mmCIF file of C-alpha atoms in Angstrom:
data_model
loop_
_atom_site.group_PDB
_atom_site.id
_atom_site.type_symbol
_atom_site.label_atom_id
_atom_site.label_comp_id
_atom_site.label_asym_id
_atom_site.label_seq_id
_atom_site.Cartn_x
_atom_site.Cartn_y
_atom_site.Cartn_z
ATOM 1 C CA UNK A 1 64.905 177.307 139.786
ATOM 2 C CA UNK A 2 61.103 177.910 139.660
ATOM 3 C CA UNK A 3 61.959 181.655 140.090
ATOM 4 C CA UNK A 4 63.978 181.635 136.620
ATOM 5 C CA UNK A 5 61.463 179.584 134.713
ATOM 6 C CA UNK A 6 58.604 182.687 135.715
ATOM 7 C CA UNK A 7 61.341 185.190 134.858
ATOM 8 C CA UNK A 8 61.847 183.553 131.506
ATOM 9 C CA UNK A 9 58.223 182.875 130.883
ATOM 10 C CA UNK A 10 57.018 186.304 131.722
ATOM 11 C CA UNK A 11 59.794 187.978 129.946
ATOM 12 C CA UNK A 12 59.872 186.276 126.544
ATOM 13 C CA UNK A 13 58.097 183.180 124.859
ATOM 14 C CA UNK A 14 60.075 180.247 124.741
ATOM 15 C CA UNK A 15 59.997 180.859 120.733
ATOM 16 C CA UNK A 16 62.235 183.843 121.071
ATOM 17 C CA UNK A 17 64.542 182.868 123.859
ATOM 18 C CA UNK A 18 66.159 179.732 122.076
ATOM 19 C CA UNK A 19 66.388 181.674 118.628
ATOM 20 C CA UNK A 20 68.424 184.244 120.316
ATOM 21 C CA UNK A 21 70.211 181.852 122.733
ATOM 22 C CA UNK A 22 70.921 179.140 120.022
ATOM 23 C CA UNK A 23 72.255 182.244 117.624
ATOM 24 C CA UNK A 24 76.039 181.796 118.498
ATOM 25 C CA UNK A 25 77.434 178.224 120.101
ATOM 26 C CA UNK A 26 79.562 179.931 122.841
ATOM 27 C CA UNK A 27 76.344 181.408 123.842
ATOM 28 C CA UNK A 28 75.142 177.777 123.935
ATOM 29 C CA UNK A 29 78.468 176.396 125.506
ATOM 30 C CA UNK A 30 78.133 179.386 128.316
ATOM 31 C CA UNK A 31 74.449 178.475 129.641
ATOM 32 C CA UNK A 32 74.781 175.008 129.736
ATOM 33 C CA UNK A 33 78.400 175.375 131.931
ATOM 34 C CA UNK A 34 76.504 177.391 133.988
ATOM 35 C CA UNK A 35 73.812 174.665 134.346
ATOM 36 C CA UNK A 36 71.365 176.330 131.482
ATOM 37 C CA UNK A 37 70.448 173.301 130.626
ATOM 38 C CA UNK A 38 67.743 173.401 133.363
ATOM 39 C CA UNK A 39 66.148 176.476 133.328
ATOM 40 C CA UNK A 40 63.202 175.787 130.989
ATOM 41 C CA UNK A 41 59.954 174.429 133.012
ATOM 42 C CA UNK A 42 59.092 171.043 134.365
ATOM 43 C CA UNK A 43 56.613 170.114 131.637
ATOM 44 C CA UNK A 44 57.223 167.703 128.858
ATOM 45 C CA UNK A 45 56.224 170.078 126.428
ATOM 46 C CA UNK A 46 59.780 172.140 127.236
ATOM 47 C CA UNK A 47 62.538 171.489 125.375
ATOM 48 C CA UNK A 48 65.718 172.509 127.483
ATOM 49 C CA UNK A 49 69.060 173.968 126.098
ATOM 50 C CA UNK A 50 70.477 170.490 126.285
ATOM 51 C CA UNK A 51 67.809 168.676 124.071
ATOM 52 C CA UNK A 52 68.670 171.739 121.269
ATOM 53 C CA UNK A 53 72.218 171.054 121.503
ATOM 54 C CA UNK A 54 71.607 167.614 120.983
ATOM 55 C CA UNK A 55 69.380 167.850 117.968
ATOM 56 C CA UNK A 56 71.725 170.631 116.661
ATOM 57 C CA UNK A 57 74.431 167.685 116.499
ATOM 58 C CA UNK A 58 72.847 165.229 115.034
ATOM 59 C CA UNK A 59 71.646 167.452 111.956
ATOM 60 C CA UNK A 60 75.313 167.812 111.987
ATOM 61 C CA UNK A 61 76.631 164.610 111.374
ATOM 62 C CA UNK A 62 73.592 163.518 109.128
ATOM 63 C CA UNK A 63 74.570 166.256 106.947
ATOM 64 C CA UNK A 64 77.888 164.796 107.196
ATOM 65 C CA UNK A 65 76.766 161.217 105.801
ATOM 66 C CA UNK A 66 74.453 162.669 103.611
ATOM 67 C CA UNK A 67 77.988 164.088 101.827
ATOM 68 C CA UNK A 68 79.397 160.576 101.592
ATOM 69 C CA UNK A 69 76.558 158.824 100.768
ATOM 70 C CA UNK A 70 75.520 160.966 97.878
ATOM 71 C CA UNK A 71 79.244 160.712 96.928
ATOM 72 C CA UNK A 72 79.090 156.622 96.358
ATOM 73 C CA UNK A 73 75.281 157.215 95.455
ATOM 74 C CA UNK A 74 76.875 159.228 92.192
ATOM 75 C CA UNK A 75 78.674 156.674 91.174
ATOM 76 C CA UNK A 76 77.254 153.527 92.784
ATOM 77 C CA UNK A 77 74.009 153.553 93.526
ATOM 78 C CA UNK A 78 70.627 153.982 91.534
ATOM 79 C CA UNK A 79 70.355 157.324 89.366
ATOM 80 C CA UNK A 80 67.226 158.653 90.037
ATOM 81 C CA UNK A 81 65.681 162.268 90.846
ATOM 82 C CA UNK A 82 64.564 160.977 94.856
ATOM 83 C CA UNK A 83 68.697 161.707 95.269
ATOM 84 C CA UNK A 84 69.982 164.148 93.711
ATOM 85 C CA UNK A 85 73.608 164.384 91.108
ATOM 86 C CA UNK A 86 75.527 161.885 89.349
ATOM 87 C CA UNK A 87 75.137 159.891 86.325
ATOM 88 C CA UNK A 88 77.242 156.343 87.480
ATOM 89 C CA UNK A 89 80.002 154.801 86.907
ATOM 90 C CA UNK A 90 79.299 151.167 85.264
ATOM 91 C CA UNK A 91 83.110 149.616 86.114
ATOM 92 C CA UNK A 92 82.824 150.780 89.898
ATOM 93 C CA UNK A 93 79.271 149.659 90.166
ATOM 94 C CA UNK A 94 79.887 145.986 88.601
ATOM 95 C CA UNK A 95 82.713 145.911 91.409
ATOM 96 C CA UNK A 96 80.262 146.473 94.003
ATOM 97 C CA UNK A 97 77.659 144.015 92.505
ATOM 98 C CA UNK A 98 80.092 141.674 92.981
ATOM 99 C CA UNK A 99 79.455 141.648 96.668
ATOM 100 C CA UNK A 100 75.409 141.581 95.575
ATOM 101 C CA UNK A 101 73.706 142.572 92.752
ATOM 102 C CA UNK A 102 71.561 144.877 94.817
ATOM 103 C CA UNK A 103 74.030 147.261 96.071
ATOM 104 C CA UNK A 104 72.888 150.150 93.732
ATOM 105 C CA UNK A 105 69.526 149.887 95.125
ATOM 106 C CA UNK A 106 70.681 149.448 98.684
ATOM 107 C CA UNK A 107 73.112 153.126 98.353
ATOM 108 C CA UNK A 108 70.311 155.038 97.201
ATOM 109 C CA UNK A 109 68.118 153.950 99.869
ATOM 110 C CA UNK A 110 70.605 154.910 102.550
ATOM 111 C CA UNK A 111 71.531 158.252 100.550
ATOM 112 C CA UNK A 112 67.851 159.167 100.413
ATOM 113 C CA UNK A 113 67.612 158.282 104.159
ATOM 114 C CA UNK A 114 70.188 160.078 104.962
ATOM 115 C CA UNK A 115 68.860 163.145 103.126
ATOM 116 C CA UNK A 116 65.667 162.814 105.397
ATOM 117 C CA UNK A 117 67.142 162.725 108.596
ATOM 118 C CA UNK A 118 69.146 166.150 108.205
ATOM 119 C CA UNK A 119 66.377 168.041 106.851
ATOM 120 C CA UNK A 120 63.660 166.904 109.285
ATOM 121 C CA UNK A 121 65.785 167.493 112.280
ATOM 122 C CA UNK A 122 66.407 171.446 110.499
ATOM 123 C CA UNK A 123 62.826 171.255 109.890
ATOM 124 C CA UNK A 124 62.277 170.259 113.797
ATOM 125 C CA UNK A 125 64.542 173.070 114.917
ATOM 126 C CA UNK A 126 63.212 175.591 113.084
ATOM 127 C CA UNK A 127 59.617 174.822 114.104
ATOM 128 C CA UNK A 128 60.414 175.354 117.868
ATOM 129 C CA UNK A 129 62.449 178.701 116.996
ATOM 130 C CA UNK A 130 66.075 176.824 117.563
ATOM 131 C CA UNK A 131 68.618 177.701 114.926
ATOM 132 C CA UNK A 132 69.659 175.170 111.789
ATOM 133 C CA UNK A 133 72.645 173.851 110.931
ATOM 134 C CA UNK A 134 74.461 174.738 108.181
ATOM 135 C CA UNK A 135 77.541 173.602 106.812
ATOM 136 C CA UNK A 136 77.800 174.599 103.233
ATOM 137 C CA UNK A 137 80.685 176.929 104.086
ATOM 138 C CA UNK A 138 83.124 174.485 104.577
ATOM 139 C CA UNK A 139 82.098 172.690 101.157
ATOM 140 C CA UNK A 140 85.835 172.969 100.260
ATOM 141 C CA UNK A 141 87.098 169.577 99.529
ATOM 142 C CA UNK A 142 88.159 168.015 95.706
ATOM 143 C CA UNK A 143 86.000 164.874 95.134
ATOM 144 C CA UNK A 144 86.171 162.548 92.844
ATOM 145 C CA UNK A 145 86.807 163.618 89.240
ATOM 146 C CA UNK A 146 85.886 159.899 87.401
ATOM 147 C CA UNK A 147 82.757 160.571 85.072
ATOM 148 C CA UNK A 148 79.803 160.152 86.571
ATOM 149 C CA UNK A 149 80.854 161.996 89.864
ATOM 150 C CA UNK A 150 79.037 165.326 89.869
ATOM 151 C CA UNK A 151 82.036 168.458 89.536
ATOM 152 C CA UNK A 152 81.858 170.240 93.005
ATOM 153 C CA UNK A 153 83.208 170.951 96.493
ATOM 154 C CA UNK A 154 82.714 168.115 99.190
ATOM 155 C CA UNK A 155 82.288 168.052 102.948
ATOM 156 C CA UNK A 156 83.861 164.905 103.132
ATOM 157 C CA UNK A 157 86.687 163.070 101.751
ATOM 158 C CA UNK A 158 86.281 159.507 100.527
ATOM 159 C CA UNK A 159 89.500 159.385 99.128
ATOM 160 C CA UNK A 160 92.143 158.578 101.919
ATOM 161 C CA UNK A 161 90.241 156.337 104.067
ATOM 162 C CA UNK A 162 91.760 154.121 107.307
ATOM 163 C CA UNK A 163 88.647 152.110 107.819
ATOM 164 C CA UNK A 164 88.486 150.810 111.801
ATOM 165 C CA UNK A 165 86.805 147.172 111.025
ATOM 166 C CA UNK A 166 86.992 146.365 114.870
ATOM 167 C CA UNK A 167 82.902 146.331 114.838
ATOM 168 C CA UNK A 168 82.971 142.968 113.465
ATOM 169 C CA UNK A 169 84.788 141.171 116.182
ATOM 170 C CA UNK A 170 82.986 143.820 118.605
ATOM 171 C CA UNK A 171 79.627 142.358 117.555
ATOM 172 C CA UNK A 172 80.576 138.975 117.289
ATOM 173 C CA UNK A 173 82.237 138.587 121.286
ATOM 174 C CA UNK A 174 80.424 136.824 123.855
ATOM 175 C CA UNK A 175 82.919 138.059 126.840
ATOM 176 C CA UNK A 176 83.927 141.665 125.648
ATOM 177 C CA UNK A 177 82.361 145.192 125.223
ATOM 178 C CA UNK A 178 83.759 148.486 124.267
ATOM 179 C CA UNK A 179 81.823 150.031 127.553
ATOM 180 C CA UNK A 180 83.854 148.223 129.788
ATOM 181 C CA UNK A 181 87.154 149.378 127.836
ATOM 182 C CA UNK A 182 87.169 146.292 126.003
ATOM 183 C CA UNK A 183 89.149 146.532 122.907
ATOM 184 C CA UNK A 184 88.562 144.355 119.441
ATOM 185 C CA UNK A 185 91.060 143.618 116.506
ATOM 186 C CA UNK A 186 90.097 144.636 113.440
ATOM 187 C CA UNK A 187 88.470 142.159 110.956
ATOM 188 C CA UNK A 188 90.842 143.836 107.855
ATOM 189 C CA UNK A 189 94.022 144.934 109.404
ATOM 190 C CA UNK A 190 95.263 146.224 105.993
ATOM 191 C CA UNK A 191 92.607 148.978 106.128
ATOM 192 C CA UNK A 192 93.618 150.282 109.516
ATOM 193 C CA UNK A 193 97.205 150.874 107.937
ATOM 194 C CA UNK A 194 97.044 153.236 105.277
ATOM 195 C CA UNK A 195 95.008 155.914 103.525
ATOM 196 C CA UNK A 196 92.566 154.092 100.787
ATOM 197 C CA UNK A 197 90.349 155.308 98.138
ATOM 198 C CA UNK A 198 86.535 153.543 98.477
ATOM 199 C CA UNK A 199 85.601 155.512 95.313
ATOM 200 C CA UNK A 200 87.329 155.955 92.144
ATOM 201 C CA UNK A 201 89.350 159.249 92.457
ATOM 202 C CA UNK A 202 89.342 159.235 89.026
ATOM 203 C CA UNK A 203 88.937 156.824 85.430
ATOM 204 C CA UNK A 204 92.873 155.846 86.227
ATOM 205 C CA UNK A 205 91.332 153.823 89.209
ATOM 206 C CA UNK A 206 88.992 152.200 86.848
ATOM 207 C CA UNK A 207 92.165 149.527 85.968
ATOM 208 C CA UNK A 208 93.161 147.194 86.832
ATOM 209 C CA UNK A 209 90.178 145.255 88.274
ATOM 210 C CA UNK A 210 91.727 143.834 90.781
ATOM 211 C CA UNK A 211 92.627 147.381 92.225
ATOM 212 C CA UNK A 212 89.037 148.349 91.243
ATOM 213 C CA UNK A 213 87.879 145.625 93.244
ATOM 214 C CA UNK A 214 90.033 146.456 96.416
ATOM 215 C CA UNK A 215 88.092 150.076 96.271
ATOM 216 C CA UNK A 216 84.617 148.455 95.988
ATOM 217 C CA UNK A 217 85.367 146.357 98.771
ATOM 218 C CA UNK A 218 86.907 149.419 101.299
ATOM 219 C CA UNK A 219 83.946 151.102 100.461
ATOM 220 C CA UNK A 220 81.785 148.643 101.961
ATOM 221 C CA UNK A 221 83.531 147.844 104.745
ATOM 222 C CA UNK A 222 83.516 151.529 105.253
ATOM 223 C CA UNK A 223 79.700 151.472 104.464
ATOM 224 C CA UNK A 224 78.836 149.348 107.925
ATOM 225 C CA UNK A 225 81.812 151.346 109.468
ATOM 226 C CA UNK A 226 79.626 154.182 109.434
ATOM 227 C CA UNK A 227 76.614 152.806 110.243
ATOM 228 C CA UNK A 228 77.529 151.074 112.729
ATOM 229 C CA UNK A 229 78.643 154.650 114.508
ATOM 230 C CA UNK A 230 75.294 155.819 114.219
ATOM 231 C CA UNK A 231 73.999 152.663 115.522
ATOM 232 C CA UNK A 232 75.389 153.412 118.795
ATOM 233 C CA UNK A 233 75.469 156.877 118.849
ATOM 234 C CA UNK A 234 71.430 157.687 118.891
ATOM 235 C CA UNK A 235 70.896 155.636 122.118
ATOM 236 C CA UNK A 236 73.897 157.317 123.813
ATOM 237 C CA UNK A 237 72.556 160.278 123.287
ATOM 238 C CA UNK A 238 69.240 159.599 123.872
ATOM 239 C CA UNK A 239 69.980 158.985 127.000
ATOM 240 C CA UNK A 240 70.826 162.562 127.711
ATOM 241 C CA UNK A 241 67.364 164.569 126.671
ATOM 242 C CA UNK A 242 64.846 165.526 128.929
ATOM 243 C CA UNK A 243 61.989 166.371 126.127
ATOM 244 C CA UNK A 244 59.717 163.441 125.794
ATOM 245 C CA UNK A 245 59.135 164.442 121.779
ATOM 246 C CA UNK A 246 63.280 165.013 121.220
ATOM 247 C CA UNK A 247 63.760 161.974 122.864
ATOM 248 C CA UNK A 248 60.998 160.272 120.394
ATOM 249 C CA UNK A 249 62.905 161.449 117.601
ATOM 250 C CA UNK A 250 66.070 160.029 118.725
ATOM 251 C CA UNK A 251 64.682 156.681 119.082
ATOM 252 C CA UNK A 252 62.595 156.649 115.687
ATOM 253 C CA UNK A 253 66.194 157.459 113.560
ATOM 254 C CA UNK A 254 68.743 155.498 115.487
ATOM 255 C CA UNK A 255 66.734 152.495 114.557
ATOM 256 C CA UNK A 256 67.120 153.043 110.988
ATOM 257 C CA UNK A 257 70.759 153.139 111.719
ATOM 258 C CA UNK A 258 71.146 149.885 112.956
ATOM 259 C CA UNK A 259 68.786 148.993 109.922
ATOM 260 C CA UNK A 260 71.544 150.192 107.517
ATOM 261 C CA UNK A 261 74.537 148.462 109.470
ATOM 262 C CA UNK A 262 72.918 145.058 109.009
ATOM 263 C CA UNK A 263 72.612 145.573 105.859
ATOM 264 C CA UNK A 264 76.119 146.566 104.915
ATOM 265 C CA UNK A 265 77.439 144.284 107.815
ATOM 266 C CA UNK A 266 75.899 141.544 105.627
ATOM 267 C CA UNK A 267 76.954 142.978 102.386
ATOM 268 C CA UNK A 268 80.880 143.297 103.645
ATOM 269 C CA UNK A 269 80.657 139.751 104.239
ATOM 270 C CA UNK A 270 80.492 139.004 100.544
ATOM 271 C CA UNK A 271 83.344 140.403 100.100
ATOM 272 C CA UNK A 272 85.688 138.780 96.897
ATOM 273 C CA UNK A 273 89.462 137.732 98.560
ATOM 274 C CA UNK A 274 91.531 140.420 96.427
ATOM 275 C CA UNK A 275 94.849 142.230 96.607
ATOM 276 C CA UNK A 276 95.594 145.790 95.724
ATOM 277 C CA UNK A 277 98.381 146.075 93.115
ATOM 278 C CA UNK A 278 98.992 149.217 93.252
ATOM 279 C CA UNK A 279 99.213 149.760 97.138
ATOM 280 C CA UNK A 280 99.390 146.046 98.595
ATOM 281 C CA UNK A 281 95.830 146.413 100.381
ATOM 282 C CA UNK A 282 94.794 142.478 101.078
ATOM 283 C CA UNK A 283 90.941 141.540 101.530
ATOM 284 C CA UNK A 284 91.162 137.554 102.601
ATOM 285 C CA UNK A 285 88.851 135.467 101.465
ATOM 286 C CA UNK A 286 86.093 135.491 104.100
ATOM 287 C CA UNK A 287 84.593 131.769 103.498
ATOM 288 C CA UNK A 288 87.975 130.384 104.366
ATOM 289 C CA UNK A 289 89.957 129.828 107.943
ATOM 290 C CA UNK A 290 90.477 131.684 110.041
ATOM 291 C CA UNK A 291 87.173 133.517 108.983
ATOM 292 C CA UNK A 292 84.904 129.673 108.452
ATOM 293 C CA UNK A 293 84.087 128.294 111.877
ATOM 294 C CA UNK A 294 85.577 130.906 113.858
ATOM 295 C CA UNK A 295 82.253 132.867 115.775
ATOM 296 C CA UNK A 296 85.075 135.874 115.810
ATOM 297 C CA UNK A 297 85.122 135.999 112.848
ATOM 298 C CA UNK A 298 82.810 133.963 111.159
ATOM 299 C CA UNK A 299 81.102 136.144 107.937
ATOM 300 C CA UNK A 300 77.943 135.030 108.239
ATOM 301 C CA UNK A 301 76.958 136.198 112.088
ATOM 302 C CA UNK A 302 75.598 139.661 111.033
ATOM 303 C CA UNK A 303 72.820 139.531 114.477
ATOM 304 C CA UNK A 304 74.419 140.712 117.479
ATOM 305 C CA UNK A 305 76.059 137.844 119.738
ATOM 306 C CA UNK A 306 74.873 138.144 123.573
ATOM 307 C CA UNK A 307 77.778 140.022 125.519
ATOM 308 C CA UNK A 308 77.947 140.924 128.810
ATOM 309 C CA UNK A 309 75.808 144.864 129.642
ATOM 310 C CA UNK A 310 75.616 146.969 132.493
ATOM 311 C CA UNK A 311 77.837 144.288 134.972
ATOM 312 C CA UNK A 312 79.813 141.697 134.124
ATOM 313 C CA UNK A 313 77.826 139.876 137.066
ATOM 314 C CA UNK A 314 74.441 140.041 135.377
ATOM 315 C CA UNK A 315 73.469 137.469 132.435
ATOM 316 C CA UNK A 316 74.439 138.277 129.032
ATOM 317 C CA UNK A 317 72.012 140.176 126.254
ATOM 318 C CA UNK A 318 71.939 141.096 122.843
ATOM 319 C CA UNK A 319 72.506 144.626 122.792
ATOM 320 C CA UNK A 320 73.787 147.901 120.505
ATOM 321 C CA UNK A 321 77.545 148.627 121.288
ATOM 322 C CA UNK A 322 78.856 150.587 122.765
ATOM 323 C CA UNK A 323 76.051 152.734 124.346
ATOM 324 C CA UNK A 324 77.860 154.441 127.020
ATOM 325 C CA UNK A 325 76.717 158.083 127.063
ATOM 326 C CA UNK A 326 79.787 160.024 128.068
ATOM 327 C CA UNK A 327 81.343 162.060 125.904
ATOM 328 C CA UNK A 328 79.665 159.952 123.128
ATOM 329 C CA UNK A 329 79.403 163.110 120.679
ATOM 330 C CA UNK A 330 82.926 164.173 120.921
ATOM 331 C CA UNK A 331 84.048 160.140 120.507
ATOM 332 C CA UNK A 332 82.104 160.322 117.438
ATOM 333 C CA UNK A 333 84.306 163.130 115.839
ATOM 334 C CA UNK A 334 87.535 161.705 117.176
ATOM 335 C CA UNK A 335 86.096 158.703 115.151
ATOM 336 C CA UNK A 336 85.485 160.280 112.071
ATOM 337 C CA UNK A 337 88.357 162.154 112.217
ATOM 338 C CA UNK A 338 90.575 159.457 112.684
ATOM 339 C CA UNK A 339 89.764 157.876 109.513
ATOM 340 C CA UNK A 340 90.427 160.320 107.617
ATOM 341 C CA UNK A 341 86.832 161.582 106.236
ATOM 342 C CA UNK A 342 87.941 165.544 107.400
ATOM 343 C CA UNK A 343 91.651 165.353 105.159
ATOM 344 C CA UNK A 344 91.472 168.595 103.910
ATOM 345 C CA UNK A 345 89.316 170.541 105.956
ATOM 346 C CA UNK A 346 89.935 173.612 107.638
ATOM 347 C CA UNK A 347 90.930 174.588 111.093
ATOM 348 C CA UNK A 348 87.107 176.513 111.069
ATOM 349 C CA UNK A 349 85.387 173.495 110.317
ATOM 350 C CA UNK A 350 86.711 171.644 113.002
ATOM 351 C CA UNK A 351 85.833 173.893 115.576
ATOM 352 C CA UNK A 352 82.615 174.035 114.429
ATOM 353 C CA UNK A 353 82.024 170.276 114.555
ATOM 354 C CA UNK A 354 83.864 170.310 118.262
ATOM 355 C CA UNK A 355 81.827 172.856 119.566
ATOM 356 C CA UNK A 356 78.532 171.127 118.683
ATOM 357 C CA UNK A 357 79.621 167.853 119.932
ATOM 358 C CA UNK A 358 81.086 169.769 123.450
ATOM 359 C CA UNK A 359 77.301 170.989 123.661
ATOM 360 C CA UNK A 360 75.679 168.141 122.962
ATOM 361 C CA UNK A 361 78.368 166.239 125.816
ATOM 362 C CA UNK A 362 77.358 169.195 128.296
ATOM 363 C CA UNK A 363 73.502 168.382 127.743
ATOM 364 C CA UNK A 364 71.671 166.687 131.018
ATOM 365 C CA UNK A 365 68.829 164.758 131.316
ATOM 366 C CA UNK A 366 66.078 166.855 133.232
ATOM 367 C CA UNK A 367 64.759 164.872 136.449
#
């Protein structure tokens, strides 16, 4: 081990060596199977293979949210040049006021977050010679065509959503969590079954308002749906770097996640009762039984409820859920993926996005 690190030291700066072993992700994949993740030197100052992979990710799926968000930003949120496109729709943004009348404010904020995130991680990578990520080749995907949505190629699809609401009965048990292989129903079944739009896919969707309404509403169920995945997935991972500073960053973003989700878990909880015309999609009305009352259910529990951590013999905490680390990254694209925010995409970009998360799985913490 301390043989390698003065072979690599002597031999190249540090600089060099992860800009020409970051330059392909097999070559990535290759050195951390064969336990590359712990050549680079004891001191805190090193960042390993592992930590790269990690951070390599991440910039990943932030890019990936910064799609979305700038999608509902365009025609939802506050038009402004902090995020850039899109002129607003007024009919989908009164259906989203009608779950509070700051929503607009509240989607630009998270767009422009999300806009940081990517580009300081890039910015991160870059300053310690590690490769970017870049993902504008598989900007492929039709969005939506309803005026105010800016005219060109997507990452992500917004369009044919199956939103996974289990997070609010996740957050509200006492008894259960998802670490132990705890499973949750889903707060709106109807969005589990089918493929919804949570933006207008074009001015048809504009009418009738009670389908109008249904759209505003998946789209902020699907708002703390994300968020809620990011949530859980910084601390997971976190839990995986060696770097002191990489492991700083982690903890300074994932916070803002969880930030977001309560926001949006809040938000989703003022949502009107309405059902779908045109496809049958039923939101109940949330102040009634068997939401009122019910601490399953109840809309108004947006702070976590105590739940049993580590062993089901110790007391329970409030805690972030799930946070087990294992295979966290490639759980978070099966989740994506399974609700539909890739329709479209190509067989490339999927084996781009599985071969970062694989890295950032094969990363090890450095003891």
């Amino acid at each position: 081990m301390l043989q390698q690190v003065r072979t690599l030291r002597s031999s190249s700066t540090r600089r060099s060596f992860l800009r020409a072993g970051l330059a392909a992700p097999g070559v990535i994949g290759a050195s951390l199977v064969a336990g590359g993740s712990r050549v680079a030197a004891r001191d805190e100052d090193e960042i390993t293979h592992g930590d790269i992979s990690i951070l390599r990710f991440l910039s990943a799926l932030e890019i990936l949210e910064t799609d979305l968000w700038q999608q509902y930003n365009e025609l939802g949120g506050i038009q402004d040049a902090e995020v850039p496109g899109g002129s607003g729709s007024k009919a989908y943004t009164d259906a989203l006021v009608n779950l509070d009348g700051d929503m607009p404010q509240y989607i630009h904020d998270n767009t422009e977050d999300e806009f940081t995130h990517f580009n300081f991680i890039n910015g991160y990578l870059m300053s310690k010679g590690a490769k970017p990520v870049n993902l504008d080749r598989f900007r492929t995907l039709a969005g939506s065509t309803a005026m105010g949505a800016q005219k060109i190629k997507r990452l992500t699809n917004l369009m044919q959503l199956t939103v996974d609401t289990s997070w609010w009965t996740r957050y509200r048990s006492r008894t259960k969590n998802p670490d132990f292989g705890d499973t949750f129903p889903p707060a709106i079944p109807g969005l589990i079954q089918g493929k919804f739009p949570a933006i207008p896919r074009s001015d048809a969707d504009l009418k009738p308002g009670t389908h109008l309404q249904a759209i505003a509403n998946t789209a902020a169920f699907h708002f703390a749906t994300i968020e809620q995945g990011g949530t859980s997935l910084y601390p997971a991972l976190a839990q995986r770097v060696s770097n002191v500073e990489v492991l700083r960053i982690l903890l300074s973003i994932g916070p803002t996640e969880a930030l977001h989700f309560q926001v949006w878990h809040d938000k989703a909880g003022n949502a009107p009762a309405v059902t779908d015309p045109t496809n049958g999609l039923v939101f109940p009305d949330l102040s009634m039984p068997p939401f009122a009352g019910n601490e399953d259910l109840q809309a108004n529990l947006i702070m976590p409820e105590p739940t049993v951590f580590l062993s089901r013999s110790l007391p329970v905490c409030s805690i972030v859920r799930p946070t087990e680390t294992q295979g966290a990254a490639m759980g978070a694209v099966r989740f994506l993926t399974a609700m539909g925010l890739f329709i479209g995409q190509s067989s490339a970009f999927f084996a781009e996005l599985n071969a970062l998360a694989t890295q950032a799985d094969l990363a090890q913490r450095r003891v």
